[in-house]
Coordinates of C-alpha atoms and ligand atoms in Angstrom, one line a residue:
X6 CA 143.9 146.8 -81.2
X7 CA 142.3 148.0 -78.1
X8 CA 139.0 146.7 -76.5
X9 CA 137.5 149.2 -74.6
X10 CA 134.8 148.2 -72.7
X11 CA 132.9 151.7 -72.6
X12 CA 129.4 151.7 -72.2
X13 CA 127.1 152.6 -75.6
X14 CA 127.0 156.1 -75.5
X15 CA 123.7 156.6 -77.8
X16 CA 122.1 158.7 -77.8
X17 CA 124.3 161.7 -78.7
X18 CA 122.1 164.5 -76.6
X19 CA 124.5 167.1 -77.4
X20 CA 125.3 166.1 -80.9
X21 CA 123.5 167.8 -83.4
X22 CA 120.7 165.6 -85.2
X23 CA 121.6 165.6 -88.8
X24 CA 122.1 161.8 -89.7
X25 CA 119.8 158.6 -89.6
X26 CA 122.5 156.7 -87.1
X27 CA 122.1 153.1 -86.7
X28 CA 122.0 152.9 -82.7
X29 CA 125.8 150.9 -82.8
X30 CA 129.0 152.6 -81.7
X31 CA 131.9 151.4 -83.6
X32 CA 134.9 151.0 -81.4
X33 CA 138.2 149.6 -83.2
X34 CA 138.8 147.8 -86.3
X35 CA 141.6 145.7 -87.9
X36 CA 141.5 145.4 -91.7
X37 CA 138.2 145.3 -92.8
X38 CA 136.1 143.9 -89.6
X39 CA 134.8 146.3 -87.2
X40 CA 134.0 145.7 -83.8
X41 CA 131.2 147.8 -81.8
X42 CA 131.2 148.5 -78.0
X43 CA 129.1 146.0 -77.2
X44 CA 132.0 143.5 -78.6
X45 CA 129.6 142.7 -81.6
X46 CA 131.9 142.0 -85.3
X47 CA 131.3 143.4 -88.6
X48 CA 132.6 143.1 -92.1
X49 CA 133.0 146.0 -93.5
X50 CA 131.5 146.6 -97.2
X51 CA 131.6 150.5 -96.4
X52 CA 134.4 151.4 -95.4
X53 CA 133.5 154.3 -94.3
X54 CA 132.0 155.4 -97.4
X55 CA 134.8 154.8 -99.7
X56 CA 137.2 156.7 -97.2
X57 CA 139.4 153.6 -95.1
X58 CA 140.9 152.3 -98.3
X59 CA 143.4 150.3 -96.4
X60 CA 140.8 149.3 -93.9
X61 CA 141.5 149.8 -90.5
X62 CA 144.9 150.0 -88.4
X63 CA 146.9 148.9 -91.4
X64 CA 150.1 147.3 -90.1
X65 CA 152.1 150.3 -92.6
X66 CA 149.8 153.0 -92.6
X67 CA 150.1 153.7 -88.5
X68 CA 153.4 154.2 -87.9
X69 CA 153.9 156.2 -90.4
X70 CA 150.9 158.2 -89.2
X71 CA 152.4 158.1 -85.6
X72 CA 155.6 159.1 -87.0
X73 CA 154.1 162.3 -88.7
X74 CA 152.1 163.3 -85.3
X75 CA 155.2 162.9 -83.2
X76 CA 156.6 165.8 -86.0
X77 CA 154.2 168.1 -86.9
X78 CA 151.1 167.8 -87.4
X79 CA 150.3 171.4 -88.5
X80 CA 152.1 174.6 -89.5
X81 CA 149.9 176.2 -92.2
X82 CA 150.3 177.6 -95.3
X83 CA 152.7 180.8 -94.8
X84 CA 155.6 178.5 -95.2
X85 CA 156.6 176.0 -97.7
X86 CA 155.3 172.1 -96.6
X87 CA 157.5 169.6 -98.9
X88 CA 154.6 166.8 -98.0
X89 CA 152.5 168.9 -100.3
X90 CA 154.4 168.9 -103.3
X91 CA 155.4 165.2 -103.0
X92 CA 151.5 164.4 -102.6
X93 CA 150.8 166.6 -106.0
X94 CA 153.6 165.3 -107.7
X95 CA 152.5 161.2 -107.3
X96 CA 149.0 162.8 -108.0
X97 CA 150.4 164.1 -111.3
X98 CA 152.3 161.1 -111.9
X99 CA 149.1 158.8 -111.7
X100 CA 146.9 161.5 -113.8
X101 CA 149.0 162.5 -115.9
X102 CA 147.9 166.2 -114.7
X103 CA 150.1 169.2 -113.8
X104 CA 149.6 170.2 -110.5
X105 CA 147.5 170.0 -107.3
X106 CA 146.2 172.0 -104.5
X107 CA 145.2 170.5 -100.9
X108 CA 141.7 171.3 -99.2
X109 CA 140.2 169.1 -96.2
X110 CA 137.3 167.1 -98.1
X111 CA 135.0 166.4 -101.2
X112 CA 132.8 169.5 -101.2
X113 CA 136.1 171.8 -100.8
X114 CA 138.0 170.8 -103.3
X115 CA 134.1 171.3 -105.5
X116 CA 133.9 175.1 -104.0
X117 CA 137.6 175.3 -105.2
X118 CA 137.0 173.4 -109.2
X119 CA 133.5 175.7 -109.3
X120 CA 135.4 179.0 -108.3
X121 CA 138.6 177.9 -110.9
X122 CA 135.4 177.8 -113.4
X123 CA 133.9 181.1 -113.0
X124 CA 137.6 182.7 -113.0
X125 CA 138.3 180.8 -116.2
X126 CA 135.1 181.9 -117.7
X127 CA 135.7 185.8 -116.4
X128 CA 139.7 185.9 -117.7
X129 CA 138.2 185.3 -121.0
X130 CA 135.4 188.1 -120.4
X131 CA 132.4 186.1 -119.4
X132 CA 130.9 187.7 -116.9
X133 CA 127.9 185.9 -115.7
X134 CA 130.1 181.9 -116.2
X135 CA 127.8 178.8 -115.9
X136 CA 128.4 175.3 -115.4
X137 CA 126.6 172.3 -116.7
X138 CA 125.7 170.2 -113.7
X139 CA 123.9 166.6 -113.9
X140 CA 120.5 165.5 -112.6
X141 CA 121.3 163.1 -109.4
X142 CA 124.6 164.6 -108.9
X143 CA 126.0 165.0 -105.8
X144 CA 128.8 167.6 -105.0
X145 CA 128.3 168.1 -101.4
X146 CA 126.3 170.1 -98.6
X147 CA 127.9 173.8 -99.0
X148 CA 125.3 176.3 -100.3
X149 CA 127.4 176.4 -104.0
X150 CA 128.1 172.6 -104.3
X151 CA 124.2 171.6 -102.9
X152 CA 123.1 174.4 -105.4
X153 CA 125.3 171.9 -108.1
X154 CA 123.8 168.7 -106.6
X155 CA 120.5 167.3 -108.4
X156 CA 118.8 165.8 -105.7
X157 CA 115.6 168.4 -104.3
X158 CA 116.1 166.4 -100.9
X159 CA 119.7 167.9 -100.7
X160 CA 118.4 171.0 -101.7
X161 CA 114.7 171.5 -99.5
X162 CA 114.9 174.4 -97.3
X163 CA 118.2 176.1 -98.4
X164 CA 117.4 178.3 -100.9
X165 CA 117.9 180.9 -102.3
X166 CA 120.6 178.7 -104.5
X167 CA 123.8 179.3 -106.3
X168 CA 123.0 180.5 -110.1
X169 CA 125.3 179.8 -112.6
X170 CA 124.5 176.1 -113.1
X171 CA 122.4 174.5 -115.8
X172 CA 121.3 170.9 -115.3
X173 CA 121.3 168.0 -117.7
X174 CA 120.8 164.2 -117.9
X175 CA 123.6 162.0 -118.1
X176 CA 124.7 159.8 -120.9
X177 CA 122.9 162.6 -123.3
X178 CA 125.3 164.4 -125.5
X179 CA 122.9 166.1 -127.4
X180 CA 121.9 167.8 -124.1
X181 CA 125.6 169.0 -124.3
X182 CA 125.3 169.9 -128.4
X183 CA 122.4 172.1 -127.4
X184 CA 123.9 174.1 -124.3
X185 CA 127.2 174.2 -126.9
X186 CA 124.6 176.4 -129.7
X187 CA 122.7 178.4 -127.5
X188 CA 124.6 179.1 -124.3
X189 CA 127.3 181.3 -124.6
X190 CA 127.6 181.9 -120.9
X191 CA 129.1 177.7 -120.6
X192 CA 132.7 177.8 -118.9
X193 CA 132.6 174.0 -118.0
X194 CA 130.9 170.9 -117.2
X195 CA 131.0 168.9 -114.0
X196 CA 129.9 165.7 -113.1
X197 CA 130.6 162.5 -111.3
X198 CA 132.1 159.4 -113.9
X199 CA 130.3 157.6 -111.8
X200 CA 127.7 158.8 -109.5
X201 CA 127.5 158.0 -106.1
X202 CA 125.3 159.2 -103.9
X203 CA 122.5 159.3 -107.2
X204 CA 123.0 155.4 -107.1
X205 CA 126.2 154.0 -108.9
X206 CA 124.9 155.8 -112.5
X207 CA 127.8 155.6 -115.1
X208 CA 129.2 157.8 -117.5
X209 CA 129.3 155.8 -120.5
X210 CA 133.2 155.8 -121.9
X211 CA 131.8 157.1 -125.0
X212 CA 130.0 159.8 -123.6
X213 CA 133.0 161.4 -121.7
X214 CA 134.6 160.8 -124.7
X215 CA 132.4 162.9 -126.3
X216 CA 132.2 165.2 -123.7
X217 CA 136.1 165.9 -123.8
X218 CA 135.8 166.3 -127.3
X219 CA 133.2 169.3 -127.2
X220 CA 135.2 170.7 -124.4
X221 CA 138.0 171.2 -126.1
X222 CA 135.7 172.6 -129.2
X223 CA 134.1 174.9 -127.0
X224 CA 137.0 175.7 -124.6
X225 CA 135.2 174.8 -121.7
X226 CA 136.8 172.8 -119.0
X227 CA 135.8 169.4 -118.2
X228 CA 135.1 168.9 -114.5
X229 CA 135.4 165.6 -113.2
X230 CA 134.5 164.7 -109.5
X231 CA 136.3 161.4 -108.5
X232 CA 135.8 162.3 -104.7
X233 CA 134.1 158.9 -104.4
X234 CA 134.9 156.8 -107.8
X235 CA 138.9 157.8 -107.8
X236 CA 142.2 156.3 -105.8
X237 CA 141.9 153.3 -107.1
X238 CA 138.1 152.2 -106.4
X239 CA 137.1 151.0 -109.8
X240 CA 140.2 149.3 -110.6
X241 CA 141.7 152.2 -112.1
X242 CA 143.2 155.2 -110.4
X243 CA 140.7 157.1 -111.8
X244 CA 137.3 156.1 -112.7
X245 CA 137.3 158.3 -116.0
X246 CA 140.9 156.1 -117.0
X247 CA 138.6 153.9 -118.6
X248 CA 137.2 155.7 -121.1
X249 CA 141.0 157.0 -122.1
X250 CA 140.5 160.7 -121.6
X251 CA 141.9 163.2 -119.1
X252 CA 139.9 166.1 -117.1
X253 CA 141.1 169.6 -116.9
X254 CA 140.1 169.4 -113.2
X255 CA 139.7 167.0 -111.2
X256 CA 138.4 166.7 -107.5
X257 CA 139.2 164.3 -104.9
X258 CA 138.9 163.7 -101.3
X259 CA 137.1 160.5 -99.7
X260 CA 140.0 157.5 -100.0
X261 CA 143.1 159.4 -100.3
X262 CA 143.6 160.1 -96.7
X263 CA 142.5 156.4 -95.5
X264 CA 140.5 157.7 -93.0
X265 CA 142.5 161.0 -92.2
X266 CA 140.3 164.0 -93.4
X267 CA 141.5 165.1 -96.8
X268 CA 140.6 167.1 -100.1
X269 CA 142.3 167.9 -103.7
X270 CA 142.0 169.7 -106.6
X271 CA 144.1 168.2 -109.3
X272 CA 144.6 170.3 -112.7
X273 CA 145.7 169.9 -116.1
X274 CA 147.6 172.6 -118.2
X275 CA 144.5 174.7 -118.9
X276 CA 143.1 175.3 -115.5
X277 CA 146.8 175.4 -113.4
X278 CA 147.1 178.9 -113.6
X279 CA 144.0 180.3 -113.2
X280 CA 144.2 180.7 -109.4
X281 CA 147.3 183.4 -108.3
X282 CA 148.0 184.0 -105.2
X283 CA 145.4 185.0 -103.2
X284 CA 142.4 183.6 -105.0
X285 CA 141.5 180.7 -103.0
X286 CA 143.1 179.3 -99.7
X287 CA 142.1 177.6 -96.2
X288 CA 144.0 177.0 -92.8
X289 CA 143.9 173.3 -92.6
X290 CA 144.1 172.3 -96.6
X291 CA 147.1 170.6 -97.1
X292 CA 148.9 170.1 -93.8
X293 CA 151.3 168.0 -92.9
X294 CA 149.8 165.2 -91.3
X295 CA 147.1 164.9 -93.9
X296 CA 149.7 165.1 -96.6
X297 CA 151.6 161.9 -94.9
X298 CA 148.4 160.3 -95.2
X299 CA 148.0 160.7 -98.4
X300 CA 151.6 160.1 -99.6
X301 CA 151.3 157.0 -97.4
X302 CA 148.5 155.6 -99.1
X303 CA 149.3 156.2 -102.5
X304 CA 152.7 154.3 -101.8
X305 CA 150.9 151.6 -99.9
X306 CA 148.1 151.0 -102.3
X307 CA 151.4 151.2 -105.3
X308 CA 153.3 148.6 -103.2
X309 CA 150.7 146.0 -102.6
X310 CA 149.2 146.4 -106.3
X311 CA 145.7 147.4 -104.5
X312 CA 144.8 149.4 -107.8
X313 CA 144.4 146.0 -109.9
X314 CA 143.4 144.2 -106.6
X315 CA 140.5 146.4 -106.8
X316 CA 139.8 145.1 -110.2
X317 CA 139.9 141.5 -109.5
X318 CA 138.3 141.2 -105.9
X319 CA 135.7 143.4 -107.1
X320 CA 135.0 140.9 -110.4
X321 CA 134.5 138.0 -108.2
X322 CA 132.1 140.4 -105.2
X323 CA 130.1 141.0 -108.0
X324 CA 130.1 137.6 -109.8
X325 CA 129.3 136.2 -106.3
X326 CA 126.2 138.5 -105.7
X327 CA 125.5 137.8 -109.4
X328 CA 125.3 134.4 -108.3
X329 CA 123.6 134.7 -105.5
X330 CA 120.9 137.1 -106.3
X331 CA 120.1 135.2 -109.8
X332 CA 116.6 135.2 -110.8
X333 CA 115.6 138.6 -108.8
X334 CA 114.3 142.1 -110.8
X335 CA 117.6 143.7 -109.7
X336 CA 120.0 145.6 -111.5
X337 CA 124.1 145.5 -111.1
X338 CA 125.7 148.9 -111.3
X339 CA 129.4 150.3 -111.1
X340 CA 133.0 149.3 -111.3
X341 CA 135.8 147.5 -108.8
X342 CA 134.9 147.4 -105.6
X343 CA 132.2 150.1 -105.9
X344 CA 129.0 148.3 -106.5
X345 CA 125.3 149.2 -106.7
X346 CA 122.6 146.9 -106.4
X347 CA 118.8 148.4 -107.4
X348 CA 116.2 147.0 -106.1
X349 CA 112.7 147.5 -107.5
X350 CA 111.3 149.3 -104.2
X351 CA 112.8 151.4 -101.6
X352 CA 115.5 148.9 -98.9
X353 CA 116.7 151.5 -96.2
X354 CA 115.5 148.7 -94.1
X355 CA 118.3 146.7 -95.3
X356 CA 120.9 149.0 -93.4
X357 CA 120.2 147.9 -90.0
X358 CA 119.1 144.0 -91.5
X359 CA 123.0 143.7 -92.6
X360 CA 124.7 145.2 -89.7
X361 CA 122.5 143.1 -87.7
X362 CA 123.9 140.3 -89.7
X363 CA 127.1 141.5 -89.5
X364 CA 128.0 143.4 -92.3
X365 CA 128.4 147.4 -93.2
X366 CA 126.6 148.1 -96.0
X367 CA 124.8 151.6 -97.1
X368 CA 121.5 152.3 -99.1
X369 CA 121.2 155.0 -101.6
X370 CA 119.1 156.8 -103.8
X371 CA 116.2 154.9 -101.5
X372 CA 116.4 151.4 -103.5
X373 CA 120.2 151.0 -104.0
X374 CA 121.8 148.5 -101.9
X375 CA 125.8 150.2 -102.0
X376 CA 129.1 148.2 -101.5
X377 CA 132.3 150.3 -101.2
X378 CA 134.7 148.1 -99.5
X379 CA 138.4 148.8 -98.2
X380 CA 140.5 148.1 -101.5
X381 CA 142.5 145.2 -99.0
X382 CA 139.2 143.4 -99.1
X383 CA 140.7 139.6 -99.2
X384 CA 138.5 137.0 -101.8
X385 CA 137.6 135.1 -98.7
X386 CA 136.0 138.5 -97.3
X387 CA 134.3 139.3 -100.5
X388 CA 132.7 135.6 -100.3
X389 CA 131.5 136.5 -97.1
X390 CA 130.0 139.6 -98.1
X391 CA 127.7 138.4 -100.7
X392 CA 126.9 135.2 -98.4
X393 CA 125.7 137.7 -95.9
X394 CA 123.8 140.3 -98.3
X395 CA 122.1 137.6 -100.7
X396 CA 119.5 135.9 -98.2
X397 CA 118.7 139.4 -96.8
X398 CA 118.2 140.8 -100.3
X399 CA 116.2 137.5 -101.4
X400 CA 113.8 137.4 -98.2
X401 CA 113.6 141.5 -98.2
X402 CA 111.9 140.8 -101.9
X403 CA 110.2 138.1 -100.8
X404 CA 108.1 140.2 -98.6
X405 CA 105.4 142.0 -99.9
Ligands
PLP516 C1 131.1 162.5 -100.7 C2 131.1 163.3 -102.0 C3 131.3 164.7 -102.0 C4 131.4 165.5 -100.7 O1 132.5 165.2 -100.0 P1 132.5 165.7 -98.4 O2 133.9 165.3 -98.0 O3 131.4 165.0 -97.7 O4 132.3 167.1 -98.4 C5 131.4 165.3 -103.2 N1 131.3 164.6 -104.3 C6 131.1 163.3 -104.4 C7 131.1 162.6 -105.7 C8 131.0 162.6 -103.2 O5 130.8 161.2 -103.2

């Protein structure tokens, strides 16, 4: 831990204005407290947006990242990088799918399951392939995975889109049965088991039940994107583990890297040899430090049981904001230690009420207070948590 004593350096003149910042430079952290540059302390229900699974400067995770800078960090893809294929074979190991291949983050490994669909869909002589999509999805900020994304905010100002994608509500299978009859263009449906950035909306288990069950009728693949609900956050590996089914591809990227920049596309027997070589590549995806990161977190998260300690420390966050918000029109969402909290009226003001207070939280979808935590989150630290949230919460509906 290091506690430099820079001055603030807000605001970023040369940095490009594309985010709402909160005016607080983070400087170091140590499991899951953050401290700014002004020496200020934060708990961190964040982390990072479900990216520093093991919190910050974890005691195992940074010497085995300083180990794998002091070898190589990069070498790209013309030669052979064992890290890779250990990183896809635990990945197949926990998903029980057959292979992987390594981008650099979430909307990546989306352009790379949304080209694998349209290349399934034209080996089979569809030539103009769609996808099913999902109103308030979120795929990412590319021009194909924005086009996917069904939020018009996202979208404003960036047409023309992507074709190819159809859109439907979630939890509606008879949205599904009806693309099934008439749409003979379908190659696959995509969604979120549980949506993030939309607000914490679940699948229901027995609607991607249903959904793996017309994909398999319909030979379509079933898309699912766990860049934010997978490695672990809900108490499973995989967020769609819960409902007993498997995807044909599967996205990742946010909380498999702890905080090193990451992306993969994980693939079951029907999708695994639809790229060849050639079809889809980039310069960074897969190299060997990022691989180490991943390997190293996968083992760490195996070795300190952090998939069930997910489970449990997120029962008692949410039974303690339970608690602690009883009586109020709000509405628990999610699973683990990935928690959404509607509120009946729009709470961005909360994001700057909480760090002020001490605590990282986001807002989403305008009214949803969002908790996505390091999976290391102690029970003492999820106590703290809600003890810090509730008031503001209460007094925030309070107001008029
Ligand atoms: C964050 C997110 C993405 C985009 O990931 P980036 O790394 O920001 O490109 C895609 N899908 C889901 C579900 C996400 O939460």
């Amino acid at each position: 831990m290091h506690a430099p004593a820079e001055p603030n350096p807000r605001p970023l003149p040369h940095v490009m204005n594309t985010y709402g910042r909160l005016p607080i430079a983070l400087a170091y952290g140590r499991g899951c407290w953050l401290w700014d540059t002004q020496g200020r302390k934060y708990l961190d229900g964040l982390g990072g947006i479900a990216v520093n699974t093991l919190g910050h400067d974890h005691p195992k995770l940074v010497p085995a990242l300083q180990d794998q800078i002091a070898k190589l960090i990069h070498c790209s893809n013309y030669y052979e990088v064992p890290l890779q294929e250990q990183l896809a074979a635990k990945l197949c190991e926990i998903s029980g799918l057959e292979a992987a291949f390594f981008c650099n983050s979430g909307l990546e490994a989306n352009e790379a399951a949304l080209k694998i669909a349209r290349k399934f869909g034209h080996d089979k002589g569809i030539a103009r392939p769609e996808v099913i999509v999902y109103e308030q999805a979120f795929h990412g900020r590319s021009i194909a995975t924005l086009s996917a994304t069904g939020n018009p905010k996202v979208q404003a100002g960036f047409g023309p889109l992507v074709e190819g994608f159809v859109r439907v509500p979630l939890n509606d299978l008879a949205a599904i049965e009806h693309e099934a009859r008439t749409n003979p263009n379908v190659v696959a449906v995509f969604l979120e088991v549980i949506q993030g950035e939309g607000g914490i909306n679940q699948s229901r288990n027995d609607y991607l039940q249903g959904l793996r069950a017309i994909c398999d009728r319909q030979d379509w693949l079933l898309m699912l994107d766990e860049v934010q609900c997978g490695i672990g956050r809900t108490g499973q590996w995989f967020a769609h583990q819960w409902a007993g089914i498997k995807p044909d591809v599967m996205p990742l990227a946010k909380g498999l890297g702890s905080g090193v920049p990451i992306g993969a596309l994980v693939v079951g027997a029907r999708a695994k040899d639809v790229f060849g070589p050639g079809n889809h590549g980039t310069t960074f995806g897969g190299n060997p430090l990022a691989m180490r990161a991943g390997v190293e977190t996968l083992r760490i998260m195996e070795e300190d049981g952090l998939v069930a300690h997910a489970a449990q420390v997120g029962q008692l966050l949410r039974s303690e904001l339970e608690a602690g918000l009883a009586g109020l029109p709000v509405e628990f969402r999610g699973a683990g230690l990935m928690i959404g909290i509607a509120l009946p009226r729009p709470c961005g003001v909360l994001l700057g009420r909480a760090a002020e207070a001490g605590l990282m939280i986001s807002v989403t979808a305008d009214r949803v207070v969002r908790l996505l935590p390091p999976l290391i989150l102690s029970a003492d630290e999820a106590r703290r948590i809600a003890a810090i949230l509730c008031p503001l919460v209460r007094s925030f509906l309070a107001e008029s």
